Coordinates of C-alpha atoms in Angstrom, one line a residue:
Chain A
M1 CA -10.6 -3.7 -46.8
G2 CA -12.2 -6.5 -48.9
L3 CA -14.1 -9.7 -48.1
E4 CA -11.4 -11.8 -49.6
I5 CA -7.8 -12.4 -48.3
D6 CA -5.6 -10.9 -51.1
N7 CA -2.5 -12.8 -52.3
L8 CA 0.4 -10.5 -52.4
W9 CA 3.7 -12.4 -53.2
R10 CA 4.3 -15.8 -54.6
I11 CA 7.0 -18.1 -53.2
E12 CA 7.9 -21.7 -54.1
I13 CA 8.8 -24.4 -51.6
F14 CA 9.6 -27.9 -52.6
G15 CA 8.0 -27.2 -56.0
H16 CA 4.8 -26.0 -54.4
E17 CA 3.5 -22.5 -55.0
F18 CA 2.5 -20.6 -51.9
W19 CA 1.4 -17.0 -51.4
I20 CA 2.3 -14.4 -48.9
T21 CA -1.2 -13.2 -48.1
E22 CA -2.7 -10.0 -46.8
T23 CA -3.1 -11.8 -43.5
I24 CA 0.6 -12.4 -43.1
V25 CA 1.6 -8.9 -44.1
N26 CA -1.0 -7.4 -41.8
T27 CA 0.3 -9.6 -39.0
W28 CA 3.8 -8.4 -39.6
F29 CA 2.5 -4.8 -39.4
I30 CA 0.8 -5.5 -36.1
M31 CA 4.0 -7.3 -34.9
L32 CA 6.0 -4.3 -35.9
F33 CA 3.7 -2.0 -33.9
L34 CA 3.8 -4.2 -30.8
I35 CA 7.6 -4.6 -31.0
I36 CA 8.0 -0.8 -31.3
V37 CA 5.8 -0.3 -28.2
A38 CA 7.8 -3.0 -26.4
I39 CA 11.1 -1.3 -27.3
I40 CA 9.8 2.1 -26.1
A41 CA 8.6 0.5 -22.9
R42 CA 12.0 -1.3 -22.5
I43 CA 13.8 2.1 -22.9
K44 CA 11.5 3.9 -20.6
L45 CA 11.7 1.1 -18.0
R46 CA 15.1 2.5 -17.0
K47 CA 13.4 5.7 -15.9
F48 CA 10.4 4.0 -14.3
K49 CA 9.5 5.5 -10.9
E50 CA 8.3 4.0 -7.7
V51 CA 4.9 5.8 -8.1
P52 CA 3.8 5.1 -11.7
S53 CA 2.1 7.6 -14.0
G54 CA 1.2 8.0 -17.7
F55 CA 2.8 5.5 -20.0
Q56 CA 4.5 3.6 -17.1
N57 CA 1.0 3.2 -15.5
A58 CA -0.4 1.7 -18.7
I59 CA 2.4 -0.7 -19.2
E60 CA 2.4 -1.8 -15.6
A61 CA -1.3 -2.2 -15.6
V62 CA -1.3 -4.4 -18.7
I63 CA 1.4 -6.7 -17.5
E64 CA 0.1 -6.9 -13.9
I65 CA -3.5 -7.4 -14.9
F66 CA -2.6 -10.1 -17.4
E67 CA -0.3 -11.9 -15.0
N68 CA -3.0 -11.9 -12.3
F69 CA -5.6 -13.0 -14.8
V70 CA -3.5 -16.0 -15.8
K71 CA -2.6 -16.9 -12.2
S72 CA -6.3 -16.7 -11.1
T73 CA -7.3 -18.9 -14.1
V74 CA -4.6 -21.6 -14.2
G75 CA -3.0 -21.2 -10.8
E76 CA 0.5 -20.3 -9.7
K77 CA 1.9 -23.6 -10.8
L78 CA 1.1 -23.2 -14.5
S79 CA 1.5 -19.4 -14.6
Y80 CA 4.8 -19.8 -16.6
I81 CA 2.7 -20.1 -19.7
A82 CA 1.5 -16.5 -19.3
P83 CA 4.0 -15.0 -21.8
W84 CA 2.7 -17.0 -24.7
F85 CA -0.9 -16.1 -24.0
F86 CA 0.1 -12.5 -23.4
M87 CA 1.4 -12.5 -27.0
V88 CA -1.8 -14.2 -28.2
F89 CA -3.9 -11.7 -26.3
M90 CA -2.0 -8.7 -27.7
L91 CA -1.9 -10.0 -31.2
L92 CA -5.6 -10.9 -31.3
L93 CA -6.7 -7.7 -29.6
W94 CA -4.6 -5.4 -31.8
S95 CA -5.7 -7.4 -34.9
A96 CA -9.3 -6.4 -34.1
L97 CA -8.4 -2.8 -33.1
F98 CA -6.3 -2.1 -36.3
S99 CA -9.3 -3.0 -38.4
I100 CA -10.7 0.4 -37.3
F101 CA -8.1 1.9 -39.6
G102 CA -9.1 -0.4 -42.5
L103 CA -6.5 -3.1 -42.0
R104 CA -8.1 -6.5 -42.6
P105 CA -7.8 -8.3 -39.3
P106 CA -5.5 -11.4 -39.5
T107 CA -8.0 -13.1 -37.2
A108 CA -10.6 -13.0 -40.0
D109 CA -8.4 -15.7 -41.6
W110 CA -8.9 -19.2 -40.2
A111 CA -5.2 -19.9 -40.7
T112 CA -4.3 -17.4 -38.0
T113 CA -6.9 -18.5 -35.5
F114 CA -6.0 -22.2 -36.2
A115 CA -2.3 -21.5 -35.6
M116 CA -3.0 -19.9 -32.2
A117 CA -5.5 -22.7 -31.3
F118 CA -3.0 -25.3 -32.5
V119 CA -0.5 -24.1 -29.9
S120 CA -3.3 -24.4 -27.2
L121 CA -3.8 -28.0 -28.3
V122 CA 0.0 -28.7 -28.1
L123 CA 0.1 -27.1 -24.7
M124 CA -2.9 -29.1 -23.6
F125 CA -1.2 -32.4 -24.5
Y126 CA 2.1 -31.3 -23.1
M127 CA 0.8 -30.1 -19.8
G128 CA -1.4 -33.2 -19.5
F129 CA 1.5 -35.5 -19.9
K130 CA 3.9 -33.4 -17.9
H131 CA 1.7 -33.0 -14.8
R132 CA -0.4 -36.1 -14.9
K133 CA 1.6 -38.5 -17.0
G134 CA -0.3 -41.8 -17.3
D135 CA -3.4 -40.5 -15.8
Y136 CA -3.9 -38.1 -18.6
L137 CA -3.5 -40.8 -21.2
K138 CA -5.8 -43.1 -19.2
E139 CA -8.5 -40.4 -19.5
F140 CA -8.8 -41.1 -23.2
F141 CA -9.8 -44.7 -22.5
E142 CA -12.5 -43.9 -20.1
P143 CA -15.1 -45.1 -19.3
H144 CA -14.1 -47.9 -21.8
Y145 CA -11.3 -48.2 -24.3
I146 CA -13.8 -48.2 -27.2
F147 CA -14.5 -44.6 -26.3
F148 CA -10.9 -43.7 -27.2
P149 CA -11.7 -42.3 -30.7
M150 CA -14.5 -40.2 -29.3
N151 CA -12.4 -38.9 -26.5
L152 CA -9.6 -38.1 -28.9
I153 CA -12.0 -36.3 -31.3
G154 CA -13.4 -34.4 -28.3
E155 CA -9.9 -33.2 -27.4
L156 CA -9.0 -32.3 -30.9
A157 CA -12.4 -30.5 -31.4
K158 CA -11.5 -28.1 -28.6
P159 CA -8.9 -26.0 -30.5
V160 CA -10.9 -26.4 -33.8
S161 CA -14.0 -24.9 -32.2
L162 CA -11.8 -22.3 -30.5
S163 CA -10.3 -21.3 -33.8
F164 CA -13.7 -21.3 -35.7
R165 CA -15.4 -19.2 -33.0
L166 CA -12.9 -16.4 -33.2
F167 CA -12.6 -16.7 -37.0
G168 CA -16.4 -16.6 -37.4
N169 CA -16.9 -13.6 -35.2
M170 CA -14.1 -11.6 -36.8
L171 CA -15.1 -12.5 -40.3
S172 CA -18.7 -11.7 -39.7
G173 CA -17.7 -8.2 -38.5
T174 CA -15.5 -7.8 -41.5
I175 CA -18.3 -8.9 -43.9
I176 CA -20.8 -6.6 -42.3
I177 CA -18.5 -3.6 -42.4
T178 CA -17.3 -4.4 -45.9
L179 CA -20.9 -4.7 -47.1
Y180 CA -21.8 -1.4 -45.5
Y181 CA -19.0 0.4 -47.3
A182 CA -19.9 -1.4 -50.6
L183 CA -23.6 -0.9 -50.5
T184 CA -24.1 2.6 -49.0
P185 CA -23.6 5.9 -50.7
M186 CA -20.6 8.0 -49.8
L187 CA -22.7 10.4 -47.8
V188 CA -23.4 7.9 -45.0
Q189 CA -19.9 6.5 -45.0
V190 CA -18.8 9.2 -42.6
G191 CA -19.6 9.0 -38.9
I192 CA -22.1 6.1 -38.9
P193 CA -19.5 3.4 -39.6
S194 CA -17.7 4.4 -36.4
I195 CA -20.6 2.7 -34.5
L196 CA -20.1 -0.5 -36.5
H197 CA -16.4 -0.4 -36.0
A198 CA -16.8 0.3 -32.3
F199 CA -19.1 -2.7 -32.0
F200 CA -17.5 -5.2 -34.3
D201 CA -13.9 -4.3 -34.0
V202 CA -13.6 -3.0 -30.4
I203 CA -16.3 -4.7 -28.4
I204 CA -16.6 -8.0 -30.3
G205 CA -12.9 -8.0 -31.0
A206 CA -12.0 -7.5 -27.3
L207 CA -14.6 -10.0 -26.1
Q208 CA -13.6 -12.7 -28.5
T209 CA -9.9 -12.2 -27.7
Y210 CA -10.8 -12.6 -24.0
I211 CA -12.9 -15.7 -24.7
F212 CA -10.2 -17.3 -26.9
V213 CA -7.5 -16.8 -24.2
I214 CA -9.6 -17.8 -21.2
L215 CA -10.9 -20.9 -23.0
S216 CA -7.3 -21.9 -24.0
L217 CA -6.2 -21.4 -20.4
M218 CA -9.0 -23.4 -19.1
Y219 CA -8.3 -26.3 -21.6
V220 CA -4.6 -26.3 -20.5
K221 CA -5.6 -26.2 -16.8
T222 CA -8.1 -29.0 -17.2
A223 CA -5.5 -31.1 -19.0
A224 CA -2.9 -30.5 -16.3
E225 CA -5.0 -31.1 -13.3
Chain B
M1 CA 13.9 -26.0 -46.1
L2 CA 13.3 -23.4 -48.6
N3 CA 14.8 -24.5 -52.0
M4 CA 13.6 -21.5 -53.8
V5 CA 12.0 -18.3 -52.8
S6 CA 10.9 -16.0 -55.6
L7 CA 9.0 -12.8 -55.5
L8 CA 7.1 -12.4 -58.7
A9 CA 5.5 -9.3 -60.1
Q10 CA 2.9 -11.3 -61.8
T11 CA -0.8 -10.9 -61.3
A12 CA -1.9 -12.8 -58.1
P13 CA -4.8 -15.1 -58.3
D14 CA -8.1 -14.0 -56.7
G15 CA -8.1 -14.2 -52.9
R16 CA -10.5 -16.2 -50.8
V17 CA -12.3 -16.2 -47.5
F18 CA -11.7 -19.7 -46.4
G19 CA -10.1 -22.9 -47.8
L20 CA -8.8 -26.1 -46.4
D21 CA -5.7 -26.7 -48.5
L22 CA -1.9 -26.4 -48.4
Q23 CA -2.0 -22.6 -48.7
T24 CA -4.0 -22.4 -45.4
F25 CA -1.6 -24.7 -43.6
F26 CA 1.3 -22.7 -45.1
T27 CA -0.2 -19.5 -43.8
S28 CA -0.9 -21.2 -40.4
G29 CA 2.7 -22.3 -40.2
L30 CA 3.9 -18.8 -41.0
Q31 CA 1.5 -17.3 -38.4
L32 CA 2.7 -19.8 -35.9
L33 CA 6.3 -18.8 -36.6
N34 CA 5.2 -15.1 -36.3
G35 CA 3.5 -15.9 -33.0
I36 CA 6.6 -17.6 -31.6
I37 CA 8.9 -14.8 -32.8
L38 CA 6.5 -12.2 -31.4
S39 CA 6.1 -14.1 -28.1
V40 CA 9.9 -14.3 -27.6
I41 CA 10.4 -10.6 -28.5
L42 CA 7.6 -9.5 -26.2
Y43 CA 8.8 -11.7 -23.4
W44 CA 12.4 -10.4 -23.5
L45 CA 11.6 -6.8 -24.2
L46 CA 8.4 -6.2 -22.3
Y47 CA 6.9 -9.0 -20.2
K48 CA 10.0 -10.2 -18.3
P49 CA 11.6 -6.8 -17.5
V50 CA 8.3 -5.2 -16.4
K51 CA 7.4 -8.2 -14.3
L52 CA 10.8 -8.2 -12.7
F53 CA 10.5 -4.4 -12.1
L54 CA 7.1 -5.0 -10.5
Q55 CA 8.4 -7.9 -8.3
N56 CA 11.4 -5.8 -7.2
R57 CA 9.2 -2.9 -6.3
A58 CA 6.8 -5.2 -4.5
E59 CA 9.7 -6.6 -2.5
R60 CA 11.0 -3.1 -1.8
I61 CA 7.6 -2.0 -0.6
Q62 CA 7.3 -5.2 1.5
N63 CA 10.7 -4.6 3.0
K64 CA 9.7 -1.0 3.8
L65 CA 6.5 -2.3 5.4
T66 CA 8.4 -4.8 7.5
E67 CA 10.9 -2.1 8.5
S68 CA 8.1 0.2 9.4
E69 CA 6.4 -2.5 11.4
A70 CA 9.7 -3.1 13.3
V71 CA 10.2 0.6 13.9
M72 CA 6.6 0.9 15.0
A73 CA 7.0 -2.0 17.4
K74 CA 10.2 -0.4 18.7
G75 CA 8.4 2.9 19.0
N76 CA 5.6 1.3 20.9
E77 CA 8.1 -0.3 23.2
L78 CA 9.7 3.1 23.8
I79 CA 6.3 4.7 24.4
A80 CA 5.5 1.9 27.0
E81 CA 8.9 2.4 28.6
Y82 CA 8.5 6.2 28.7
D83 CA 5.0 5.8 30.1
N84 CA 6.4 3.6 32.9
K85 CA 9.1 6.2 33.5
L86 CA 6.5 8.9 33.6
Q87 CA 4.5 6.9 36.0
E88 CA 7.5 6.3 38.2
I89 CA 8.4 10.0 38.1
D90 CA 4.8 10.8 39.0
N91 CA 4.9 8.4 41.9
E92 CA 8.2 9.9 43.0
R93 CA 6.8 13.4 42.7
I94 CA 3.8 12.4 44.8
E95 CA 6.2 10.8 47.4
I96 CA 8.4 13.9 47.4
L97 CA 5.4 16.2 47.8
E98 CA 4.1 14.1 50.6
A99 CA 7.4 14.1 52.4
A100 CA 7.8 17.8 51.9
R101 CA 4.3 18.4 53.2
L102 CA 5.0 16.3 56.3
A103 CA 8.4 18.0 56.8
A104 CA 6.7 21.4 56.4
E105 CA 4.0 20.4 58.8
E106 CA 6.6 19.2 61.3
E107 CA 8.6 22.4 60.8
G108 CA 5.5 24.5 61.1
K109 CA 4.7 22.8 64.4
T110 CA 8.2 23.3 65.6
I111 CA 8.1 27.0 64.6
I112 CA 4.8 27.5 66.2
E113 CA 6.0 25.7 69.4
A114 CA 9.1 27.9 69.4
A115 CA 7.1 31.0 68.8
R116 CA 4.7 30.0 71.5
K117 CA 7.6 29.4 73.9
E118 CA 9.2 32.7 72.9
A119 CA 5.9 34.5 73.4
Q120 CA 5.4 32.9 76.8
E121 CA 9.0 33.9 77.7
L122 CA 8.3 37.3 76.4
K123 CA 5.1 37.5 78.3
A124 CA 6.8 36.2 81.5
R125 CA 9.6 38.7 81.0
S126 CA 7.1 41.5 80.4
M127 CA 5.1 40.5 83.4
E128 CA 8.3 40.4 85.4
S129 CA 9.3 43.8 84.0
I130 CA 5.9 45.2 84.8
S131 CA 6.1 43.8 88.3
K132 CA 9.5 45.3 88.8
E133 CA 8.3 48.6 87.3
K134 CA 5.3 48.5 89.5
A135 CA 7.5 47.8 92.6
R136 CA 9.8 50.5 91.5
L137 CA 7.0 53.0 91.1
K138 CA 5.5 51.9 94.4
E139 CA 8.8 52.4 96.0
E140 CA 9.3 55.7 94.4
S141 CA 5.8 56.7 95.5
R142 CA 6.5 55.5 98.9
L143 CA 9.7 57.4 99.1
Y144 CA 8.1 60.5 97.7
I145 CA 5.3 60.2 100.2
I146 CA 7.8 59.7 102.9
E147 CA 9.7 62.6 101.7
L148 CA 6.6 64.7 101.4
A149 CA 5.4 63.5 104.8
S150 CA 8.8 64.1 106.3
L151 CA 8.8 67.6 104.9
M152 CA 5.3 68.3 106.2
A153 CA 6.2 66.7 109.5
E154 CA 9.4 68.6 109.6
K155 CA 7.6 71.8 109.0
Y156 CA 5.0 71.0 111.7
I157 CA 7.5 69.8 114.2
T158 CA 9.7 72.8 113.5
Q159 CA 6.8 75.0 114.4
N160 CA 5.3 72.9 117.4
I161 CA 7.4 70.3 119.0
D162 CA 10.8 70.1 120.7
D163 CA 13.7 67.7 119.8
E164 CA 12.7 65.1 122.2
T165 CA 9.2 64.8 121.0
Q166 CA 10.4 65.0 117.5
N167 CA 12.6 61.9 117.9
K168 CA 9.8 60.0 119.6
I169 CA 7.4 60.6 116.8
F170 CA 10.1 59.8 114.2
E171 CA 10.8 56.5 115.9
E172 CA 7.1 55.6 116.0
T173 CA 6.5 56.6 112.4
L174 CA 9.5 54.6 111.3
A175 CA 8.3 51.6 113.2
K176 CA 4.9 51.9 111.5
L177 CA 6.4 52.2 108.0
E178 CA 8.5 49.2 108.6
D179 CA 5.5 47.2 109.6
T180 CA 3.6 48.4 106.5
Q181 CA 6.5 47.5 104.2
W182 CA 6.9 44.1 105.8
Q183 CA 3.2 43.4 105.1
N184 CA 3.5 44.3 101.4

């Protein structure tokens, strides 16, 4: 795992040269993992029992806890957005967790965090217009229409800050861990890094995932109500 | 959209940590696409079926709870009904016992009365029998005495008096005995 995001394959679109980066490939790897888990869960679902245990317990707990979390945050009315944020939660969390195994977290690339935050922005506008219609638009011109640019920037800044917060946290962990591996002798590269991984990948990763998702939900809720 | 996609085995340029250019927005777009695909797959494979399973199970449990409550209510009604029946049976038992006690008391009184009557009758019969026996014994004694006296008198008379004197004495004695018997 390096500091920089490696370019892996080159493609050309409309005469422009683009690169399939390490971020994208790592995302595909995490997607593959999540899809395999989902397929296993889907197969095992046929044999799910009334009283859960083991794998069934874990799957039920994840879905139920997340569903309740979304409902308690945005309310029953907006809970239909839960599946998108479930994916966001899983992708961001497993991005952080897979970095334990040396996979550069896709969230340490601003392109990933921006993509996720961009959807939150779109959802904010969509829910605002859907549930409050003219009132939502009116909010941009309050207390006076000259405040419109500032209000608009304020709204646009939300997903940008959201994306940079997650990106910054994940990148800082990646930098610290990479520097540790680069600057320390081989002798101390066994055992001790587990503490760094536990802190930056597991604790910070999970915490930032939670913050990203709950802030996105709050932004959507605020826009819709 | 894609007019040419080529995978080249050439050396890739150096990577970077952050940049605001087309490559970043290309990556963002691809990540967005990845996110949408993953979201759809996770929704159809995992989220929706598990949520449905949980909802169905919650409904089943709720139905069972409702059924249990109905059964419980019915059970409570039956308990109340049986309690009432038991109370009625208890009251009836007390009434029957009371009636039996009264009947037994009445019958006891009747039996005692009958026994008393029978005892009195028995006593009266015994007294009568005793009186008769007493009279009979008295009569037998009297006859025996008479017989004995007669024998003695006969012996004496045989030895001392004649037939005329004997008849006179007999008449006097007979008259005396008749007086005595009349007095008894």
